[in-house]
Amino acid sequence: LQIYDLLRPDAVLELAWRNGIIGFAMPYVVQFVREYTTKIDNLIAAAAKEKEDRKKKEEAQEAEASEPAYADGQYPPPSGYMYPPPSGYIDPSMMGYGGMPMGGMPMGGFPGAGYQ
């Protein structure tokens, strides 16, 4: 319980002014102004923090919305990920001598087997 709960500042100032004892009421007025200034400063700081938190949250939502969407909801593969080669593609490193795939001859025989 504080004195502000018992005596309203406007009543204290008016009575002190009417009776010529402003000097006696001044400590109360100074303390009252300090308490209210502190409350207002705290409210302003809380409002600024809330505004900044809201702004960060909106920026995060915008960043999330601007990311490319994938069909399965997964994140994109890491940067070093090797995508599978297109169908029908033969990796040059898998070629043997003479440009033939390693592991044998293609179907149809071998070169010079009587084919014209």
Short mmCIF file of N, CA, C and O in Angstrom, two decimals:
data_model
loop_
_atom_site.label_atom_id
_atom_site.label_comp_id
_atom_site.label_asym_id
_atom_site.label_seq_id
_atom_site.Cartn_x
_atom_site.Cartn_y
_atom_site.Cartn_z
N LEU A 1 0.85 -1.18 0.00
CA LEU A 1 0.00 0.00 0.00
C LEU A 1 0.89 1.24 0.00
O LEU A 1 1.79 1.36 0.82
N GLN A 2 0.66 2.11 -0.94
CA GLN A 2 1.44 3.34 -1.04
C GLN A 2 0.55 4.54 -0.73
O GLN A 2 -0.68 4.45 -0.75
N ILE A 3 1.20 5.63 -0.49
CA ILE A 3 0.46 6.85 -0.15
C ILE A 3 -0.43 7.29 -1.31
O ILE A 3 -1.47 7.91 -1.11
N TYR A 4 -0.03 6.94 -2.55
CA TYR A 4 -0.83 7.34 -3.72
C TYR A 4 -2.20 6.67 -3.70
O TYR A 4 -3.15 7.18 -4.27
N ASP A 5 -2.27 5.52 -3.03
CA ASP A 5 -3.55 4.83 -2.94
C ASP A 5 -4.50 5.54 -1.97
O ASP A 5 -5.72 5.40 -2.07
N LEU A 6 -3.93 6.28 -1.01
CA LEU A 6 -4.74 6.95 0.00
C LEU A 6 -5.06 8.40 -0.37
O LEU A 6 -6.15 8.90 -0.06
N LEU A 7 -4.08 9.07 -0.96
CA LEU A 7 -4.25 10.49 -1.27
C LEU A 7 -4.05 10.73 -2.76
O LEU A 7 -3.00 10.38 -3.30
N ARG A 8 -5.01 11.33 -3.40
CA ARG A 8 -4.87 11.65 -4.82
C ARG A 8 -3.96 12.85 -4.99
O ARG A 8 -4.05 13.82 -4.21
N PRO A 9 -3.07 12.82 -6.00
CA PRO A 9 -2.13 13.94 -6.18
C PRO A 9 -2.80 15.28 -6.41
O PRO A 9 -2.34 16.31 -5.91
N ASP A 10 -3.92 15.29 -7.14
CA ASP A 10 -4.57 16.57 -7.40
C ASP A 10 -5.13 17.18 -6.11
O ASP A 10 -5.07 18.40 -5.89
N ALA A 11 -5.63 16.31 -5.21
CA ALA A 11 -6.16 16.82 -3.94
C ALA A 11 -5.03 17.35 -3.06
O ALA A 11 -5.17 18.41 -2.41
N VAL A 12 -3.89 16.65 -3.04
CA VAL A 12 -2.75 17.11 -2.24
C VAL A 12 -2.26 18.46 -2.74
O VAL A 12 -2.03 19.39 -1.95
N LEU A 13 -2.10 18.61 -4.05
CA LEU A 13 -1.62 19.88 -4.61
C LEU A 13 -2.60 21.02 -4.35
O LEU A 13 -2.20 22.14 -4.00
N GLU A 14 -3.89 20.74 -4.50
CA GLU A 14 -4.87 21.80 -4.30
C GLU A 14 -4.89 22.28 -2.85
O GLU A 14 -4.86 23.49 -2.57
N LEU A 15 -4.90 21.32 -1.92
CA LEU A 15 -4.92 21.71 -0.51
C LEU A 15 -3.64 22.42 -0.10
O LEU A 15 -3.66 23.39 0.67
N ALA A 16 -2.50 21.95 -0.62
CA ALA A 16 -1.23 22.59 -0.29
C ALA A 16 -1.20 24.02 -0.85
O ALA A 16 -0.74 24.95 -0.19
N TRP A 17 -1.71 24.22 -2.04
CA TRP A 17 -1.71 25.55 -2.66
C TRP A 17 -2.64 26.50 -1.90
O TRP A 17 -2.30 27.65 -1.63
N ARG A 18 -3.84 26.01 -1.57
CA ARG A 18 -4.82 26.86 -0.87
C ARG A 18 -4.31 27.28 0.51
O ARG A 18 -4.66 28.37 0.99
N ASN A 19 -3.56 26.40 1.15
CA ASN A 19 -3.10 26.70 2.51
C ASN A 19 -1.67 27.24 2.54
O ASN A 19 -1.12 27.44 3.63
N GLY A 20 -1.08 27.44 1.37
CA GLY A 20 0.25 28.03 1.32
C GLY A 20 1.36 27.13 1.84
O GLY A 20 2.35 27.62 2.39
N ILE A 21 1.19 25.82 1.69
CA ILE A 21 2.21 24.89 2.18
C ILE A 21 2.71 23.96 1.06
O ILE A 21 2.92 22.77 1.26
N ILE A 22 2.92 24.55 -0.11
CA ILE A 22 3.40 23.77 -1.27
C ILE A 22 4.73 23.10 -0.93
O ILE A 22 4.99 21.98 -1.36
N GLY A 23 5.57 23.75 -0.16
CA GLY A 23 6.87 23.20 0.20
C GLY A 23 6.75 21.88 0.94
O GLY A 23 7.59 20.99 0.79
N PHE A 24 5.70 21.71 1.72
CA PHE A 24 5.49 20.46 2.46
C PHE A 24 4.96 19.35 1.55
O PHE A 24 5.19 18.17 1.80
N ALA A 25 4.25 19.72 0.51
CA ALA A 25 3.68 18.72 -0.42
C ALA A 25 4.66 18.33 -1.51
O ALA A 25 4.46 17.31 -2.19
N MET A 26 5.72 19.11 -1.70
CA MET A 26 6.63 18.87 -2.82
C MET A 26 7.30 17.49 -2.77
O MET A 26 7.42 16.84 -3.82
N PRO A 27 7.76 16.95 -1.62
CA PRO A 27 8.34 15.60 -1.64
C PRO A 27 7.34 14.54 -2.17
O PRO A 27 7.72 13.65 -2.92
N TYR A 28 6.07 14.69 -1.79
CA TYR A 28 5.04 13.78 -2.29
C TYR A 28 4.90 13.91 -3.79
O TYR A 28 4.83 12.92 -4.52
N VAL A 29 4.88 15.14 -4.31
CA VAL A 29 4.71 15.39 -5.74
C VAL A 29 5.91 14.84 -6.51
O VAL A 29 5.74 14.18 -7.55
N VAL A 30 7.11 15.07 -6.00
CA VAL A 30 8.31 14.58 -6.67
C VAL A 30 8.29 13.05 -6.74
O VAL A 30 8.57 12.45 -7.79
N GLN A 31 7.96 12.40 -5.63
CA GLN A 31 7.92 10.93 -5.61
C GLN A 31 6.82 10.41 -6.52
O GLN A 31 7.00 9.42 -7.24
N PHE A 32 5.68 11.08 -6.52
CA PHE A 32 4.58 10.67 -7.39
C PHE A 32 4.98 10.76 -8.86
O PHE A 32 4.75 9.83 -9.63
N VAL A 33 5.61 11.88 -9.24
CA VAL A 33 6.03 12.05 -10.64
C VAL A 33 7.07 11.00 -11.01
O VAL A 33 7.03 10.43 -12.10
N ARG A 34 7.99 10.71 -10.10
CA ARG A 34 9.01 9.69 -10.38
C ARG A 34 8.38 8.32 -10.59
O ARG A 34 8.73 7.59 -11.50
N GLU A 35 7.46 7.94 -9.72
CA GLU A 35 6.80 6.63 -9.84
C GLU A 35 6.05 6.51 -11.16
O GLU A 35 6.15 5.50 -11.86
N TYR A 36 5.31 7.53 -11.52
CA TYR A 36 4.55 7.46 -12.76
C TYR A 36 5.45 7.52 -13.99
O TYR A 36 5.17 6.87 -14.99
N THR A 37 6.54 8.28 -13.92
CA THR A 37 7.49 8.31 -15.02
C THR A 37 8.11 6.94 -15.23
O THR A 37 8.27 6.47 -16.36
N THR A 38 8.46 6.26 -14.14
CA THR A 38 9.02 4.91 -14.23
C THR A 38 8.01 3.94 -14.84
O THR A 38 8.36 3.12 -15.70
N LYS A 39 6.76 4.04 -14.43
CA LYS A 39 5.73 3.16 -15.00
C LYS A 39 5.57 3.40 -16.50
O LYS A 39 5.47 2.45 -17.28
N ILE A 40 5.56 4.65 -16.90
CA ILE A 40 5.39 4.98 -18.32
C ILE A 40 6.60 4.50 -19.12
O ILE A 40 6.45 3.93 -20.21
N ASP A 41 7.81 4.69 -18.57
CA ASP A 41 9.02 4.21 -19.25
C ASP A 41 8.98 2.69 -19.44
O ASP A 41 9.34 2.17 -20.50
N ASN A 42 8.52 1.98 -18.42
CA ASN A 42 8.41 0.52 -18.53
C ASN A 42 7.38 0.11 -19.58
O ASN A 42 7.59 -0.84 -20.33
N LEU A 43 6.28 0.82 -19.64
CA LEU A 43 5.25 0.52 -20.64
C LEU A 43 5.77 0.79 -22.06
O LEU A 43 5.52 0.01 -22.98
N ILE A 44 6.51 1.88 -22.23
CA ILE A 44 7.07 2.21 -23.54
C ILE A 44 8.08 1.14 -23.96
O ILE A 44 8.09 0.69 -25.11
N ALA A 45 8.95 0.72 -23.04
CA ALA A 45 9.94 -0.31 -23.34
C ALA A 45 9.27 -1.64 -23.69
O ALA A 45 9.68 -2.33 -24.63
N ALA A 46 8.22 -1.99 -22.96
CA ALA A 46 7.51 -3.24 -23.24
C ALA A 46 6.82 -3.17 -24.60
O ALA A 46 6.83 -4.15 -25.36
N ALA A 47 6.26 -2.02 -24.93
CA ALA A 47 5.60 -1.87 -26.23
C ALA A 47 6.62 -1.95 -27.36
O ALA A 47 6.36 -2.57 -28.40
N ALA A 48 7.79 -1.34 -27.17
CA ALA A 48 8.83 -1.39 -28.21
C ALA A 48 9.33 -2.82 -28.39
O ALA A 48 9.54 -3.26 -29.52
N LYS A 49 9.50 -3.55 -27.29
CA LYS A 49 9.95 -4.94 -27.38
C LYS A 49 8.90 -5.80 -28.08
O LYS A 49 9.23 -6.63 -28.93
N GLU A 50 7.65 -5.59 -27.74
CA GLU A 50 6.57 -6.35 -28.38
C GLU A 50 6.51 -6.05 -29.88
O GLU A 50 6.33 -6.95 -30.70
N LYS A 51 6.71 -4.79 -30.24
CA LYS A 51 6.69 -4.40 -31.65
C LYS A 51 7.84 -5.07 -32.40
O LYS A 51 7.67 -5.57 -33.51
N GLU A 52 9.03 -5.08 -31.78
CA GLU A 52 10.19 -5.71 -32.42
C GLU A 52 10.00 -7.21 -32.55
O GLU A 52 10.33 -7.80 -33.58
N ASP A 53 9.44 -7.85 -31.51
CA ASP A 53 9.18 -9.29 -31.58
C ASP A 53 8.17 -9.60 -32.69
O ASP A 53 8.33 -10.57 -33.42
N ARG A 54 7.15 -8.77 -32.80
CA ARG A 54 6.14 -8.96 -33.84
C ARG A 54 6.76 -8.81 -35.22
O ARG A 54 6.48 -9.58 -36.14
N LYS A 55 7.66 -7.82 -35.36
CA LYS A 55 8.33 -7.60 -36.65
C LYS A 55 9.22 -8.78 -37.01
O LYS A 55 9.22 -9.23 -38.16
N LYS A 56 9.95 -9.31 -36.04
CA LYS A 56 10.80 -10.49 -36.30
C LYS A 56 9.96 -11.69 -36.70
O LYS A 56 10.32 -12.45 -37.60
N LYS A 57 8.82 -11.85 -36.03
CA LYS A 57 7.94 -12.98 -36.35
C LYS A 57 7.39 -12.84 -37.76
O LYS A 57 7.33 -13.82 -38.51
N GLU A 58 7.00 -11.62 -38.15
CA GLU A 58 6.48 -11.40 -39.50
C GLU A 58 7.57 -11.64 -40.55
O GLU A 58 7.31 -12.23 -41.60
N GLU A 59 8.80 -11.20 -40.25
CA GLU A 59 9.91 -11.43 -41.19
C GLU A 59 10.19 -12.91 -41.34
O GLU A 59 10.45 -13.39 -42.45
N ALA A 60 10.11 -13.66 -40.24
CA ALA A 60 10.33 -15.10 -40.31
C ALA A 60 9.23 -15.77 -41.14
O ALA A 60 9.50 -16.67 -41.92
N GLN A 61 8.00 -15.31 -40.97
CA GLN A 61 6.90 -15.88 -41.75
C GLN A 61 7.06 -15.55 -43.23
O GLN A 61 6.79 -16.39 -44.09
N GLU A 62 7.50 -14.33 -43.53
CA GLU A 62 7.71 -13.95 -44.94
C GLU A 62 8.85 -14.76 -45.55
O GLU A 62 8.76 -15.20 -46.69
N ALA A 63 9.91 -14.97 -44.78
CA ALA A 63 11.05 -15.76 -45.28
C ALA A 63 10.62 -17.20 -45.52
O ALA A 63 11.01 -17.82 -46.52
N GLU A 64 9.80 -17.73 -44.63
CA GLU A 64 9.32 -19.10 -44.78
C GLU A 64 8.41 -19.22 -46.00
O GLU A 64 8.46 -20.19 -46.74
N ALA A 65 7.59 -18.19 -46.22
CA ALA A 65 6.67 -18.22 -47.35
C ALA A 65 7.41 -18.06 -48.68
O ALA A 65 6.96 -18.56 -49.70
N SER A 66 8.55 -17.37 -48.65
CA SER A 66 9.28 -17.14 -49.90
C SER A 66 10.19 -18.31 -50.28
O SER A 66 10.71 -18.33 -51.39
N GLU A 67 10.39 -19.27 -49.38
CA GLU A 67 11.20 -20.44 -49.72
C GLU A 67 10.45 -21.28 -50.75
O GLU A 67 9.22 -21.34 -50.74
N PRO A 68 11.18 -21.93 -51.66
CA PRO A 68 10.50 -22.74 -52.66
C PRO A 68 9.77 -23.91 -51.99
O PRO A 68 10.26 -24.50 -51.05
N ALA A 69 8.61 -24.18 -52.50
CA ALA A 69 7.81 -25.27 -51.96
C ALA A 69 8.14 -26.55 -52.70
O ALA A 69 8.25 -26.58 -53.91
N TYR A 70 8.29 -27.63 -51.98
CA TYR A 70 8.55 -28.94 -52.56
C TYR A 70 7.31 -29.80 -52.38
O TYR A 70 6.57 -29.65 -51.42
N ALA A 71 7.13 -30.70 -53.30
CA ALA A 71 5.90 -31.49 -53.33
C ALA A 71 5.69 -32.28 -52.05
O ALA A 71 4.59 -32.37 -51.54
N ASP A 72 6.76 -32.86 -51.53
CA ASP A 72 6.60 -33.70 -50.35
C ASP A 72 6.81 -32.92 -49.05
O ASP A 72 6.84 -33.50 -47.97
N GLY A 73 6.97 -31.59 -49.13
CA GLY A 73 7.14 -30.78 -47.95
C GLY A 73 8.53 -30.86 -47.36
O GLY A 73 8.77 -30.36 -46.28
N GLN A 74 9.44 -31.49 -48.03
CA GLN A 74 10.81 -31.63 -47.54
C GLN A 74 11.60 -30.38 -47.87
O GLN A 74 11.23 -29.60 -48.73
N TYR A 75 12.72 -30.24 -47.21
CA TYR A 75 13.63 -29.14 -47.51
C TYR A 75 14.46 -29.50 -48.73
O TYR A 75 14.60 -30.66 -49.07
N PRO A 76 15.05 -28.52 -49.40
CA PRO A 76 15.88 -28.81 -50.56
C PRO A 76 17.11 -29.63 -50.15
O PRO A 76 17.54 -29.57 -49.01
N PRO A 77 17.68 -30.40 -51.09
CA PRO A 77 18.85 -31.20 -50.74
C PRO A 77 20.04 -30.30 -50.42
O PRO A 77 20.08 -29.15 -50.86
N PRO A 78 21.00 -30.81 -49.65
CA PRO A 78 22.18 -30.01 -49.33
C PRO A 78 22.92 -29.61 -50.59
O PRO A 78 22.77 -30.21 -51.65
N SER A 79 23.78 -28.59 -50.48
CA SER A 79 24.42 -28.03 -51.66
C SER A 79 25.34 -29.01 -52.38
O SER A 79 25.53 -28.89 -53.57
N GLY A 80 25.92 -29.99 -51.70
CA GLY A 80 26.83 -30.93 -52.35
C GLY A 80 26.13 -32.16 -52.89
O GLY A 80 26.78 -33.12 -53.32
N TYR A 81 24.83 -32.17 -52.89
CA TYR A 81 24.07 -33.35 -53.27
C TYR A 81 24.16 -33.59 -54.78
O TYR A 81 24.05 -32.66 -55.57
N MET A 82 24.38 -34.83 -55.19
CA MET A 82 24.45 -35.19 -56.61
C MET A 82 23.07 -35.68 -57.05
O MET A 82 22.56 -36.64 -56.50
N TYR A 83 22.51 -35.02 -58.00
CA TYR A 83 21.24 -35.45 -58.55
C TYR A 83 21.48 -36.66 -59.45
O TYR A 83 22.53 -36.77 -60.07
N PRO A 84 20.53 -37.55 -59.58
CA PRO A 84 20.72 -38.70 -60.48
C PRO A 84 20.80 -38.21 -61.93
O PRO A 84 20.16 -37.22 -62.30
N PRO A 85 21.58 -38.88 -62.76
CA PRO A 85 21.70 -38.46 -64.15
C PRO A 85 20.39 -38.68 -64.89
O PRO A 85 19.57 -39.51 -64.51
N PRO A 86 20.16 -37.94 -65.95
CA PRO A 86 18.94 -38.15 -66.72
C PRO A 86 18.92 -39.55 -67.32
O PRO A 86 19.96 -40.16 -67.53
N SER A 87 17.74 -40.05 -67.60
CA SER A 87 17.63 -41.41 -68.14
C SER A 87 18.32 -41.48 -69.50
O SER A 87 18.26 -40.56 -70.30
N GLY A 88 19.00 -42.60 -69.75
CA GLY A 88 19.71 -42.78 -71.00
C GLY A 88 21.10 -42.20 -70.99
O GLY A 88 21.82 -42.27 -71.97
N TYR A 89 21.49 -41.64 -69.89
CA TYR A 89 22.80 -41.00 -69.79
C TYR A 89 23.84 -42.05 -69.41
O TYR A 89 23.61 -42.86 -68.52
N ILE A 90 24.99 -42.02 -70.08
CA ILE A 90 26.09 -42.93 -69.75
C ILE A 90 27.23 -42.08 -69.22
O ILE A 90 27.71 -41.17 -69.90
N ASP A 91 27.63 -42.37 -68.02
CA ASP A 91 28.72 -41.61 -67.38
C ASP A 91 30.02 -41.88 -68.12
O ASP A 91 30.42 -43.03 -68.27
N PRO A 92 30.73 -40.84 -68.59
CA PRO A 92 31.98 -41.05 -69.31
C PRO A 92 33.03 -41.78 -68.49
O PRO A 92 33.86 -42.49 -69.04
N SER A 93 33.00 -41.66 -67.19
CA SER A 93 33.99 -42.36 -66.37
C SER A 93 33.75 -43.86 -66.35
O SER A 93 34.62 -44.62 -65.95
N MET A 94 32.58 -44.31 -66.78
CA MET A 94 32.27 -45.74 -66.82
C MET A 94 32.62 -46.35 -68.18
O MET A 94 32.41 -47.54 -68.39
N MET A 95 33.15 -45.56 -69.09
CA MET A 95 33.51 -46.06 -70.41
C MET A 95 34.86 -46.77 -70.35
O MET A 95 35.78 -46.29 -69.69
N GLY A 96 34.95 -47.85 -71.00
CA GLY A 96 36.21 -48.59 -71.07
C GLY A 96 37.00 -48.15 -72.30
O GLY A 96 36.75 -47.12 -72.92
N TYR A 97 37.94 -48.94 -72.71
CA TYR A 97 38.78 -48.67 -73.86
C TYR A 97 37.95 -48.69 -75.13
O TYR A 97 37.14 -49.57 -75.35
N GLY A 98 38.14 -47.72 -76.01
CA GLY A 98 37.42 -47.67 -77.27
C GLY A 98 36.02 -47.11 -77.16
O GLY A 98 35.25 -47.20 -78.11
N GLY A 99 35.67 -46.57 -76.03
CA GLY A 99 34.36 -45.95 -75.89
C GLY A 99 33.25 -46.94 -75.66
O GLY A 99 32.09 -46.60 -75.80
N MET A 100 33.55 -48.18 -75.32
CA MET A 100 32.52 -49.16 -75.03
C MET A 100 32.28 -49.19 -73.53
O MET A 100 33.22 -49.06 -72.75
N PRO A 101 31.05 -49.40 -73.14
CA PRO A 101 30.78 -49.48 -71.71
C PRO A 101 31.52 -50.65 -71.10
O PRO A 101 31.69 -51.69 -71.72
N MET A 102 31.97 -50.46 -69.87
CA MET A 102 32.67 -51.54 -69.17
C MET A 102 31.66 -52.64 -68.86
O MET A 102 30.50 -52.39 -68.65
N GLY A 103 32.14 -53.85 -68.83
CA GLY A 103 31.26 -54.96 -68.51
C GLY A 103 30.84 -55.73 -69.75
O GLY A 103 30.00 -56.62 -69.67
N GLY A 104 31.38 -55.44 -70.87
CA GLY A 104 31.06 -56.25 -72.03
C GLY A 104 30.59 -55.45 -73.20
O GLY A 104 30.48 -54.24 -73.18
N MET A 105 30.34 -56.18 -74.25
CA MET A 105 29.91 -55.60 -75.51
C MET A 105 28.41 -55.35 -75.47
O MET A 105 27.68 -56.10 -74.82
N PRO A 106 27.98 -54.36 -76.18
CA PRO A 106 26.54 -54.16 -76.27
C PRO A 106 25.90 -55.30 -77.07
O PRO A 106 26.58 -56.02 -77.78
N MET A 107 24.64 -55.43 -76.90
CA MET A 107 23.92 -56.49 -77.63
C MET A 107 24.12 -56.31 -79.13
O MET A 107 24.15 -55.20 -79.63
N GLY A 108 24.29 -57.40 -79.83
CA GLY A 108 24.44 -57.34 -81.27
C GLY A 108 25.81 -57.78 -81.73
O GLY A 108 26.12 -57.69 -82.90
N GLY A 109 26.65 -58.24 -80.86
CA GLY A 109 27.94 -58.75 -81.30
C GLY A 109 29.08 -57.79 -81.04
O GLY A 109 28.98 -56.92 -80.20
N PHE A 110 30.13 -58.00 -81.79
CA PHE A 110 31.32 -57.16 -81.62
C PHE A 110 31.70 -56.59 -82.96
O PHE A 110 31.26 -57.07 -83.99
N PRO A 111 32.52 -55.55 -83.01
CA PRO A 111 32.87 -54.91 -84.26
C PRO A 111 33.60 -55.88 -85.19
O PRO A 111 34.44 -56.65 -84.76
N GLY A 112 33.27 -55.83 -86.43
CA GLY A 112 33.93 -56.66 -87.45
C GLY A 112 33.46 -58.10 -87.45
O GLY A 112 34.18 -58.98 -87.88
N ALA A 113 32.28 -58.38 -86.94
CA ALA A 113 31.79 -59.76 -86.89
C ALA A 113 30.92 -60.08 -88.07
O ALA A 113 29.94 -60.80 -87.94
N GLY A 114 31.26 -59.55 -89.21
CA GLY A 114 30.51 -59.89 -90.40
C GLY A 114 29.39 -58.93 -90.70
O GLY A 114 28.59 -59.18 -91.58
N TYR A 115 29.30 -57.87 -89.95
CA TYR A 115 28.26 -56.88 -90.22
C TYR A 115 28.77 -55.92 -91.27
O TYR A 115 29.90 -55.51 -91.26
N GLN A 116 27.99 -55.60 -92.23
CA GLN A 116 28.39 -54.72 -93.32
C GLN A 116 27.96 -53.34 -93.07
O GLN A 116 27.00 -52.90 -92.73
#
